[in-house]
PDB file of N, CA and C in Angstrom:
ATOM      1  N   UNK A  10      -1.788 -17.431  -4.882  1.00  0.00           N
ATOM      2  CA  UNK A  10      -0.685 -16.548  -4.571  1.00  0.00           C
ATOM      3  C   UNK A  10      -0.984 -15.747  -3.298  1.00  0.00           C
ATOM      4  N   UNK A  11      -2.153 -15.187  -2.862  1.00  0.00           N
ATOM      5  CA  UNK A  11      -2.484 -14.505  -2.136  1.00  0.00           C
ATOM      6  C   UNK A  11      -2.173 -15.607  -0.673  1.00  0.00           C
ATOM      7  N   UNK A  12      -2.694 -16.227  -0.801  1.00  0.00           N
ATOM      8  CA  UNK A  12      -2.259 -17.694   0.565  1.00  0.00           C
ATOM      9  C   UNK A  12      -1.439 -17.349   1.115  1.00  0.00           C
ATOM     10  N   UNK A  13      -0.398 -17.759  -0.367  1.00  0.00           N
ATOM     11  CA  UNK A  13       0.684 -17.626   0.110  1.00  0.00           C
ATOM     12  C   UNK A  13       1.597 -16.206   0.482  1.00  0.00           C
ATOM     13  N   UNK A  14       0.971 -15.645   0.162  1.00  0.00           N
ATOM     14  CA  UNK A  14       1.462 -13.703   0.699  1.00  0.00           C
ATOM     15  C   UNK A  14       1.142 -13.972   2.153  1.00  0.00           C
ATOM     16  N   UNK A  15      -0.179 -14.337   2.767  1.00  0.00           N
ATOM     17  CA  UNK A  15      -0.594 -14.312   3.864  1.00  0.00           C
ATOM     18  C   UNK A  15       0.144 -15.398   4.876  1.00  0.00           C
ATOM     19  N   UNK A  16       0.906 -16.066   4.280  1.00  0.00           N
ATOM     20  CA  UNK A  16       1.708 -17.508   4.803  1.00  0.00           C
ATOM     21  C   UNK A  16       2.519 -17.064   5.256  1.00  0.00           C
ATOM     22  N   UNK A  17       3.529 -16.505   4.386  1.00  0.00           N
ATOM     23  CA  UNK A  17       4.586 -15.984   4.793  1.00  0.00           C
ATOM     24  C   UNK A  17       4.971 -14.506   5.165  1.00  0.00           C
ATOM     25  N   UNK A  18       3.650 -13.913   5.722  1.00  0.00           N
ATOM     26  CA  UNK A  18       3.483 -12.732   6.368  1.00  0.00           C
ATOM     27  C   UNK A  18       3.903 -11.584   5.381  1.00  0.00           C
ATOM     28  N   UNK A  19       3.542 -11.205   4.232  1.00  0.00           N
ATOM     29  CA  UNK A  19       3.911 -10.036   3.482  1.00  0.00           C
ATOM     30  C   UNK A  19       2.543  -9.347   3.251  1.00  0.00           C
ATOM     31  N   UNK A  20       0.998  -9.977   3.404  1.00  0.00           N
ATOM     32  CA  UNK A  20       0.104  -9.652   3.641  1.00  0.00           C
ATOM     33  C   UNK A  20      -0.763 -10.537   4.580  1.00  0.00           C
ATOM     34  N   UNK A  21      -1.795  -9.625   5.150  1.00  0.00           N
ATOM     35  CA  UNK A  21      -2.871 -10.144   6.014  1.00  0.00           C
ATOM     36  C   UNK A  21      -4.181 -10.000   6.188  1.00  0.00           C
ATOM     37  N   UNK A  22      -4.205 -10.639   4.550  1.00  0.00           N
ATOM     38  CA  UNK A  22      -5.469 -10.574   4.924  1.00  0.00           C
ATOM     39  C   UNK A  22      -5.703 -11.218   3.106  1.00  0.00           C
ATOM     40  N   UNK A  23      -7.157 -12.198   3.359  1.00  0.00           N
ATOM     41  CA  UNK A  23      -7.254 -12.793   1.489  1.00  0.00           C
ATOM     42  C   UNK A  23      -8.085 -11.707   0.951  1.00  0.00           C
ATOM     43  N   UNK A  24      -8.930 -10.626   1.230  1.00  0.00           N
ATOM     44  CA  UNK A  24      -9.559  -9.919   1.196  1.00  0.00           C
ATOM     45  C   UNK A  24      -8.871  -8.770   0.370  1.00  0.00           C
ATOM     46  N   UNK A  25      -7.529  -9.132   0.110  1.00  0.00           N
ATOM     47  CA  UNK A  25      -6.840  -8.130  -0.772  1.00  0.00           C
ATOM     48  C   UNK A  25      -7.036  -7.356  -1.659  1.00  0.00           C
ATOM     49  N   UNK A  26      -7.022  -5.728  -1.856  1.00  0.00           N
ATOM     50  CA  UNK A  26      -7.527  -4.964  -3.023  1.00  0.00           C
ATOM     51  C   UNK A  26      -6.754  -5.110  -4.383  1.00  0.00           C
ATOM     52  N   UNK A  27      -5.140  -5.786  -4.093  1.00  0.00           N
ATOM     53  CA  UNK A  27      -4.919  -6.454  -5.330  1.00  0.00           C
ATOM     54  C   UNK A  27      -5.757  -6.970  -6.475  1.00  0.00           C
ATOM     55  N   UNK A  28      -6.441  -8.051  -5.759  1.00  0.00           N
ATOM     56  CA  UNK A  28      -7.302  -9.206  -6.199  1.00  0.00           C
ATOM     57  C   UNK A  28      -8.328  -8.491  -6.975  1.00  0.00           C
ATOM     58  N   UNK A  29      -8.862  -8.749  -8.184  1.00  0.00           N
ATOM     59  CA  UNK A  29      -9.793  -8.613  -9.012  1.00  0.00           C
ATOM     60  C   UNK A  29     -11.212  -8.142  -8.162  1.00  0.00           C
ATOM     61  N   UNK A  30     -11.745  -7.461  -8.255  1.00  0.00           N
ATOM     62  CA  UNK A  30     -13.248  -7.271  -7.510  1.00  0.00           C
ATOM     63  C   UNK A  30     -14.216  -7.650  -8.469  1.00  0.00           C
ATOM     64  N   UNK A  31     -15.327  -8.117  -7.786  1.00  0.00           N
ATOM     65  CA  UNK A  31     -16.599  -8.145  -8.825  1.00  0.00           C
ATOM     66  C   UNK A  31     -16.645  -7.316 -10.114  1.00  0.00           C
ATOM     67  N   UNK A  32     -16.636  -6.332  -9.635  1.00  0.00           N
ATOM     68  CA  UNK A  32     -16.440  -5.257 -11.385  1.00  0.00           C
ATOM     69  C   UNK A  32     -15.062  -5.760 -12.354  1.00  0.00           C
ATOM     70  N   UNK A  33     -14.580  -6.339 -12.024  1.00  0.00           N
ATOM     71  CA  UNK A  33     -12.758  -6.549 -12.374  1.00  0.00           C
ATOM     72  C   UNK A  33     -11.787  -6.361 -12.486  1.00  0.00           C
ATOM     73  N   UNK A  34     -11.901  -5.111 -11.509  1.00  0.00           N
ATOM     74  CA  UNK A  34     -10.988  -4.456 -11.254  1.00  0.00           C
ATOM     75  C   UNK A  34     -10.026  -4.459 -10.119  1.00  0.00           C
ATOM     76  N   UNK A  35      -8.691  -4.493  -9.967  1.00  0.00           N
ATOM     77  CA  UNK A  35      -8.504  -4.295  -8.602  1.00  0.00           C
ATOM     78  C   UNK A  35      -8.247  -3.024  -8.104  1.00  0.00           C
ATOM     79  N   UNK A  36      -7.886  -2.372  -7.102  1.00  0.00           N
ATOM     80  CA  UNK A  36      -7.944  -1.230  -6.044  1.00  0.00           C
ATOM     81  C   UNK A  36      -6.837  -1.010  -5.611  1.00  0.00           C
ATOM     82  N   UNK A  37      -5.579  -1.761  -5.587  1.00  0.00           N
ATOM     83  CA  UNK A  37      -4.427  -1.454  -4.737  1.00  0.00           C
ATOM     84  C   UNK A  37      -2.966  -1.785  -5.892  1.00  0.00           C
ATOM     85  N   UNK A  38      -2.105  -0.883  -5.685  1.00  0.00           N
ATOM     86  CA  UNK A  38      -0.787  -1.141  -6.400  1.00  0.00           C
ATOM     87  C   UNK A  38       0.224  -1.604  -5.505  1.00  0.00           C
ATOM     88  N   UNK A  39       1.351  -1.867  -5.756  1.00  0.00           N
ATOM     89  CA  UNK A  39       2.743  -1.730  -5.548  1.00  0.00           C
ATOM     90  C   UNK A  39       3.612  -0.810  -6.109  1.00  0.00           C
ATOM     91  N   UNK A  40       4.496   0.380  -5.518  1.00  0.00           N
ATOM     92  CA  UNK A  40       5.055   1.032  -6.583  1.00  0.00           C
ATOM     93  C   UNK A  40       5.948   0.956  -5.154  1.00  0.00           C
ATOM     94  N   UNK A  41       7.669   1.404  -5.846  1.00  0.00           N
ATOM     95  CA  UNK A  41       8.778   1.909  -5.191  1.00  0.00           C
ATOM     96  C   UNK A  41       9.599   2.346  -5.704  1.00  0.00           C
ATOM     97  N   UNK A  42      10.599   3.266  -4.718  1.00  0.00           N
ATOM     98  CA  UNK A  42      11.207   4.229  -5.854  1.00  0.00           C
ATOM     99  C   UNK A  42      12.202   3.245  -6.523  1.00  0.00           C
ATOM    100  N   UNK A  43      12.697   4.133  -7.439  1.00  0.00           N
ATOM    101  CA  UNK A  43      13.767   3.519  -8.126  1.00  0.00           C
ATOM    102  C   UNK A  43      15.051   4.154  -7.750  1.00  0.00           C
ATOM    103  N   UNK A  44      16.170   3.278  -8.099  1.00  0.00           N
ATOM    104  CA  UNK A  44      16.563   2.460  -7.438  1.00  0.00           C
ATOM    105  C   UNK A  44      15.784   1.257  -6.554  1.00  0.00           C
ATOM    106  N   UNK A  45      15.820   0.211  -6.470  1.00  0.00           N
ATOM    107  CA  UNK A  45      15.262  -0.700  -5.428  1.00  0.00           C
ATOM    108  C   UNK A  45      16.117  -0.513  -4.012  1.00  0.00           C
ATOM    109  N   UNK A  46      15.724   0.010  -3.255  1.00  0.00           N
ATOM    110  CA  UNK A  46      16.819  -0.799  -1.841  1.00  0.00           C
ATOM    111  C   UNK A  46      15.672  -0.870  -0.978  1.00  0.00           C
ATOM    112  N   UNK A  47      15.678  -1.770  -0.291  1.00  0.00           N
ATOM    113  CA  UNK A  47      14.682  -2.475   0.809  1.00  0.00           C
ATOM    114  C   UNK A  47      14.715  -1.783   1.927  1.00  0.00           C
ATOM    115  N   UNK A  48      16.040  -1.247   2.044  1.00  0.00           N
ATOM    116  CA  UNK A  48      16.667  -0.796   3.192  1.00  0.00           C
ATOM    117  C   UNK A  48      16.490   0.705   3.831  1.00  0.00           C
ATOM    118  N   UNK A  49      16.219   1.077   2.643  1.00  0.00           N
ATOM    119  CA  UNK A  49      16.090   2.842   2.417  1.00  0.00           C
ATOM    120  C   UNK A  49      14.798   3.102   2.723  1.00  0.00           C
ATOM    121  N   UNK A  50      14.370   3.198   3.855  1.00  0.00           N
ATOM    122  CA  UNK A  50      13.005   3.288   4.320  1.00  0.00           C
ATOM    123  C   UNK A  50      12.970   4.987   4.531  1.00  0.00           C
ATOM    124  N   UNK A  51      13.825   5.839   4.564  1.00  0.00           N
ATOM    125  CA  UNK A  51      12.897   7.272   4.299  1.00  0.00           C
ATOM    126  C   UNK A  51      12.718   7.354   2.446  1.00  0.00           C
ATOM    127  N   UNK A  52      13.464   7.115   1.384  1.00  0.00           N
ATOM    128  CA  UNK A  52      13.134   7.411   0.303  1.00  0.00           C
ATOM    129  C   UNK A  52      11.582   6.250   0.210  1.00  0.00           C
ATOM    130  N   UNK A  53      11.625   5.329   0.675  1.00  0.00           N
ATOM    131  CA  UNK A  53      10.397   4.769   0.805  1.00  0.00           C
ATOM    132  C   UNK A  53       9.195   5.713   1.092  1.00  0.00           C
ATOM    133  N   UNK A  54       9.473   6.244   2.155  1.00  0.00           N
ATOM    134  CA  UNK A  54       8.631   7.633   3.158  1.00  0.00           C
ATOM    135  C   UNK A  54       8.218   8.607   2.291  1.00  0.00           C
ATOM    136  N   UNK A  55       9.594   9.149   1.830  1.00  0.00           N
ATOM    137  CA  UNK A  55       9.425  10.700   1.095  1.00  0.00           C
ATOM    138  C   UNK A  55       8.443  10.005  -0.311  1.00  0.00           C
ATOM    139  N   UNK A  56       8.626   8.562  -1.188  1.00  0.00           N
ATOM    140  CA  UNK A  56       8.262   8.626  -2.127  1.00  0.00           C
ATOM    141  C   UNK A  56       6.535   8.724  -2.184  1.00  0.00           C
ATOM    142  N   UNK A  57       6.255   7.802  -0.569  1.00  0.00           N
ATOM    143  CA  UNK A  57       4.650   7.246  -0.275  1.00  0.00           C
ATOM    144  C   UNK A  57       4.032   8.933   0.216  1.00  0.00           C
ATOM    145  N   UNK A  58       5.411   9.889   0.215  1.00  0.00           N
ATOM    146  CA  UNK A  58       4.390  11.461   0.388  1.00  0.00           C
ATOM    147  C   UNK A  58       3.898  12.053  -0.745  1.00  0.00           C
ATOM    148  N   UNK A  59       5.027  11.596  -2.082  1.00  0.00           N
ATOM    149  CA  UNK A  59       5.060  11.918  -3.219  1.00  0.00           C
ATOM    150  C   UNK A  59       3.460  11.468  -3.735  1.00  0.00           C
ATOM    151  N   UNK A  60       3.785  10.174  -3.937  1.00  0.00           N
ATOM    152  CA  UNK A  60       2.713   9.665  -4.794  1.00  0.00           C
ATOM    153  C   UNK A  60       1.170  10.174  -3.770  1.00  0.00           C
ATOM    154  N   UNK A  61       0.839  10.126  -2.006  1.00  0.00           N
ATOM    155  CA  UNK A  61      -0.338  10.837  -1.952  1.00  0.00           C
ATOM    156  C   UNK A  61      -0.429  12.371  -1.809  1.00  0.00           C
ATOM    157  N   UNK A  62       0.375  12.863  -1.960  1.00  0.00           N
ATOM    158  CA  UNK A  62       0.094  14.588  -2.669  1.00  0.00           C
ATOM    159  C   UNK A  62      -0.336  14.417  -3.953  1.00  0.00           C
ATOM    160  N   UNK A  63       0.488  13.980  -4.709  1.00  0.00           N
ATOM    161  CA  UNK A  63      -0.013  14.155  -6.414  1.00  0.00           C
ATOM    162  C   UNK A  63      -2.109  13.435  -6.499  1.00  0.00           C
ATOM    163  N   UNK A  64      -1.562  12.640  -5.641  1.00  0.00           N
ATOM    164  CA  UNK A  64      -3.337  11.969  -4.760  1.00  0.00           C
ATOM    165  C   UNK A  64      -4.334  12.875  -4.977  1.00  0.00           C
ATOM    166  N   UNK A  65      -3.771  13.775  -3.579  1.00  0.00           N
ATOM    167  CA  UNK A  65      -4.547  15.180  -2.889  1.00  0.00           C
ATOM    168  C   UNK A  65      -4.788  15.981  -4.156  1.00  0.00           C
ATOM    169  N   UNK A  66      -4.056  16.486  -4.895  1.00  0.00           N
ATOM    170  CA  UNK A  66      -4.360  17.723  -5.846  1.00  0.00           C
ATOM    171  C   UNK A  66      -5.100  16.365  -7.374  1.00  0.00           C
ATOM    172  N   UNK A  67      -5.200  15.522  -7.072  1.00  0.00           N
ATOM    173  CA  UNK A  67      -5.844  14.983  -8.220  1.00  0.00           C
ATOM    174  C   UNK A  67      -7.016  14.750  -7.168  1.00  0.00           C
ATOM    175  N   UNK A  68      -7.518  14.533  -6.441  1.00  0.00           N
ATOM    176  CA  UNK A  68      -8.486  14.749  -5.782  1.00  0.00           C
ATOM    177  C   UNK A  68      -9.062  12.956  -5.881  1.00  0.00           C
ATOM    178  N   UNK A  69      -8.278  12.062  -5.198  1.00  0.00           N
ATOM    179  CA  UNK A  69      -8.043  10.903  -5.341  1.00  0.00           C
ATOM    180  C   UNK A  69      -7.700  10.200  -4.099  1.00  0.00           C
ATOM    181  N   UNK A  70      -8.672   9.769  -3.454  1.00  0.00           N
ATOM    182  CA  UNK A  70      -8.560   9.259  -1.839  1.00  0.00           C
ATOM    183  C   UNK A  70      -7.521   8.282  -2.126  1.00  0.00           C
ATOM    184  N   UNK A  71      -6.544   8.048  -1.343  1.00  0.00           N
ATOM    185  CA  UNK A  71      -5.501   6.532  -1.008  1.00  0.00           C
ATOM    186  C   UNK A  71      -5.158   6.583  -0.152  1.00  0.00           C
ATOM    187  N   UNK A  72      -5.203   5.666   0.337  1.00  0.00           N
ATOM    188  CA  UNK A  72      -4.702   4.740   1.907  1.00  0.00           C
ATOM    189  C   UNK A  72      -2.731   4.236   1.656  1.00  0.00           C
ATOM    190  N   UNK A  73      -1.870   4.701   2.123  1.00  0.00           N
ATOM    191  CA  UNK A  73      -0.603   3.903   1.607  1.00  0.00           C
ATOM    192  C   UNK A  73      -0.388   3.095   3.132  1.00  0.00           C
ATOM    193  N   UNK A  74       0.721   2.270   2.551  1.00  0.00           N
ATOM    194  CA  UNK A  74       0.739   0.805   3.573  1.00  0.00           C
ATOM    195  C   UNK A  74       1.561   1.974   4.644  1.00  0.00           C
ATOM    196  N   UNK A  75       2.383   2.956   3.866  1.00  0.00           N
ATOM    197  CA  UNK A  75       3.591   3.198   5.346  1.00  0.00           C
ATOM    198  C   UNK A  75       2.796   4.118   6.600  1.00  0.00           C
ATOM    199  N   UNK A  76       1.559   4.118   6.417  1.00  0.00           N
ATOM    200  CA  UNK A  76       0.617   4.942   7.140  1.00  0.00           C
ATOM    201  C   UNK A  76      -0.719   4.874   7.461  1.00  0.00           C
ATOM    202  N   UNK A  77      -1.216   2.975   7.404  1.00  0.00           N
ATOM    203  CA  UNK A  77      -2.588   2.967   7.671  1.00  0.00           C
ATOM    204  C   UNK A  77      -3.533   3.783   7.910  1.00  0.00           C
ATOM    205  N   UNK A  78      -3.170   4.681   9.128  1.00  0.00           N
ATOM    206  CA  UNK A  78      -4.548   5.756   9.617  1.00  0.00           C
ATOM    207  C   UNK A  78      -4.445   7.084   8.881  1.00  0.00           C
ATOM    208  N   UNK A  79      -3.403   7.628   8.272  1.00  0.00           N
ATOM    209  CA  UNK A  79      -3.180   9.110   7.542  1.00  0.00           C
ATOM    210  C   UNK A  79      -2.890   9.450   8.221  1.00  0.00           C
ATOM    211  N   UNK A  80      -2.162   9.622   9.586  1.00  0.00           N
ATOM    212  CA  UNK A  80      -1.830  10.132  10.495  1.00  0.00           C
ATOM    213  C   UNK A  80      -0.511  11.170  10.600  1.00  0.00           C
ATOM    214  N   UNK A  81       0.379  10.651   9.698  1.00  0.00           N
ATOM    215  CA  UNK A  81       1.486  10.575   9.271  1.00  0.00           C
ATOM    216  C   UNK A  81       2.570  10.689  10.440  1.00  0.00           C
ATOM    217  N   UNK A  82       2.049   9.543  10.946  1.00  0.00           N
ATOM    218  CA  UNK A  82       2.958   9.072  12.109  1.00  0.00           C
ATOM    219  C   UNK A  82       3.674   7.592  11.652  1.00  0.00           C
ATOM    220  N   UNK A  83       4.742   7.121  11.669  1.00  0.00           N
ATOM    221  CA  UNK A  83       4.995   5.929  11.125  1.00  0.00           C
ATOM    222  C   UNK A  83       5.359   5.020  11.823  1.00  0.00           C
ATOM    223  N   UNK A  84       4.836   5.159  12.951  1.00  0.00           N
ATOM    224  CA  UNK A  84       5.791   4.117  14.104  1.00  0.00           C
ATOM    225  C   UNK A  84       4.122   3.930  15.196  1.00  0.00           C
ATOM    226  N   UNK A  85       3.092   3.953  14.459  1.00  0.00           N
ATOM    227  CA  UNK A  85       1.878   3.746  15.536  1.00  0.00           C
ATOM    228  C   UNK A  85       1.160   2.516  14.782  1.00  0.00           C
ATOM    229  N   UNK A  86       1.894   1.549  14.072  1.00  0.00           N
ATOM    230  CA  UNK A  86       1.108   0.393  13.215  1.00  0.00           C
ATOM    231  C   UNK A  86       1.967  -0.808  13.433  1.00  0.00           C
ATOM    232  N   UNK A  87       1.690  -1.616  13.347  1.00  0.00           N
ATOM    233  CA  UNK A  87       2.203  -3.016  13.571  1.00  0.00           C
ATOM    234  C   UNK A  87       2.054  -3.783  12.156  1.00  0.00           C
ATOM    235  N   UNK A  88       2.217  -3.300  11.061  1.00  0.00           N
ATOM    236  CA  UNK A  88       2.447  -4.052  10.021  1.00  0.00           C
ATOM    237  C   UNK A  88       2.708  -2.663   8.868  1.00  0.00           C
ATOM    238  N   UNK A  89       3.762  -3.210   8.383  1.00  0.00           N
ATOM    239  CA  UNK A  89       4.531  -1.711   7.286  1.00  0.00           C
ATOM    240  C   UNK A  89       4.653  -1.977   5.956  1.00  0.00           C
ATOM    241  N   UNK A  90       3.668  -2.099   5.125  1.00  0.00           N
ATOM    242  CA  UNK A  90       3.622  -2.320   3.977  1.00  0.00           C
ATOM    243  C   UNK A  90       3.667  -1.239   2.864  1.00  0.00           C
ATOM    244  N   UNK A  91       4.995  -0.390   2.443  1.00  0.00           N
ATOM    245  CA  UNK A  91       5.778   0.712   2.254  1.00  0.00           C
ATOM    246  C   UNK A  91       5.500   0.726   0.740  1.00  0.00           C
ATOM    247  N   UNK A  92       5.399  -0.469   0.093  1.00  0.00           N
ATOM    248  CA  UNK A  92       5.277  -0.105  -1.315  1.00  0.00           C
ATOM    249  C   UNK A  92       3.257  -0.316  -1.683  1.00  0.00           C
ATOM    250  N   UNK A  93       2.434  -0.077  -0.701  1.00  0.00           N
ATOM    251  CA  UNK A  93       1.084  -0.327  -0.993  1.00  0.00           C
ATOM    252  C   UNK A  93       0.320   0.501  -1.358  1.00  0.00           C
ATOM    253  N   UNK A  94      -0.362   0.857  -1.849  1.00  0.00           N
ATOM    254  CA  UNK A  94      -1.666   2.200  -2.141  1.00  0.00           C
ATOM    255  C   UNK A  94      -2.543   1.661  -2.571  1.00  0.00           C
ATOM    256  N   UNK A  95      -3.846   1.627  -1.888  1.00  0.00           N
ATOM    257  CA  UNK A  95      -5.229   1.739  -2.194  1.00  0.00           C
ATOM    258  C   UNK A  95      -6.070   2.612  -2.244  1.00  0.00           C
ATOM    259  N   UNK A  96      -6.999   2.848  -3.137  1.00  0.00           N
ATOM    260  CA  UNK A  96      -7.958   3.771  -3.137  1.00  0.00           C
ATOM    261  C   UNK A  96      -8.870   3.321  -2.039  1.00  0.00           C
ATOM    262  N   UNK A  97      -9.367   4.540  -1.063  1.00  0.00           N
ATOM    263  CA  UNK A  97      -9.845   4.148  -0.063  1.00  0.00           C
ATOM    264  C   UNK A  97     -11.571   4.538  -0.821  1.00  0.00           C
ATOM    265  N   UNK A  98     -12.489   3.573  -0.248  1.00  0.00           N
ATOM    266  CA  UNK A  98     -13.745   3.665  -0.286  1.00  0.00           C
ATOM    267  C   UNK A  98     -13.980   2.383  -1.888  1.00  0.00           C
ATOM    268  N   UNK A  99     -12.929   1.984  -2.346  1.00  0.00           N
ATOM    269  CA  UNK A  99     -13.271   0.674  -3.191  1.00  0.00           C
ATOM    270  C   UNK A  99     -13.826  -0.687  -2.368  1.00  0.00           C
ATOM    271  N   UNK A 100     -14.509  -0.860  -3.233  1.00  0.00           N
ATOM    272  CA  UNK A 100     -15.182  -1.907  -3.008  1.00  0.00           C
ATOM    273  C   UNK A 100     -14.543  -3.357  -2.103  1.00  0.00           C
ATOM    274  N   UNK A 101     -15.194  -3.912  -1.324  1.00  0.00           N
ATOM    275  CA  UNK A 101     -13.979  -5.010   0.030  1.00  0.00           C
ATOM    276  C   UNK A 101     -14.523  -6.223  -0.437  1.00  0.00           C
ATOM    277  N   UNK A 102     -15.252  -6.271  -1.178  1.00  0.00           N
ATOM    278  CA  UNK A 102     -15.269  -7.892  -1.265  1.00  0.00           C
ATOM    279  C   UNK A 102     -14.854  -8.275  -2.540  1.00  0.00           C
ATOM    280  N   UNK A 103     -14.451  -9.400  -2.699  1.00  0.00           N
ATOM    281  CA  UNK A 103     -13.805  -9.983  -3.868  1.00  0.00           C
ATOM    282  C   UNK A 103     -14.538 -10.924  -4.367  1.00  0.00           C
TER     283      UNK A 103
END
């Protein structure tokens, strides 16, 4: 499945924190708000602020896709993966 994520450009990379790690765990979710719309890229925004504040005061490093560097700039990345969160500092190999 992962291949094929990377095939058809929805991820890049097989190295995915999805994927099970040695311990067996994986590292990264998908969440979006509800309602679904694809289209609605600030409730996308406001939700990926939501879920890393509740982060911050749980004292819980994550990386979300709509903001690779934490910068919270959203227009300085070349790949926008809006529904992603990883715990940053988990383990990279699979």
């Amino acid at each position: 499945q992962q291949e094929e994520n990377v095939r058809r450009g929805v991820s890049k990379t097989m190295d995915s924190k999805h994927l099970p790690r040695p311990d067996g765990y994986s590292y990264a979710v998908d969440a979006a708000p509800f309602p679904l719309d694809w289209q609605d890229l600030e409730r996308f925004r406001a939700f990926g602020g939501f879920v890393l504040g509740v982060a911050a005061m749980l004292e819980i490093p994550l990386r979300w896709g709509g903001d690779w560097d934490g910068d919270w700039t959203f227009t300085d990345q070349t790949f926008h993966d809006l529904p992603h969160f990883e715990l940053i500092g988990a383990p990279t190999e699979s």
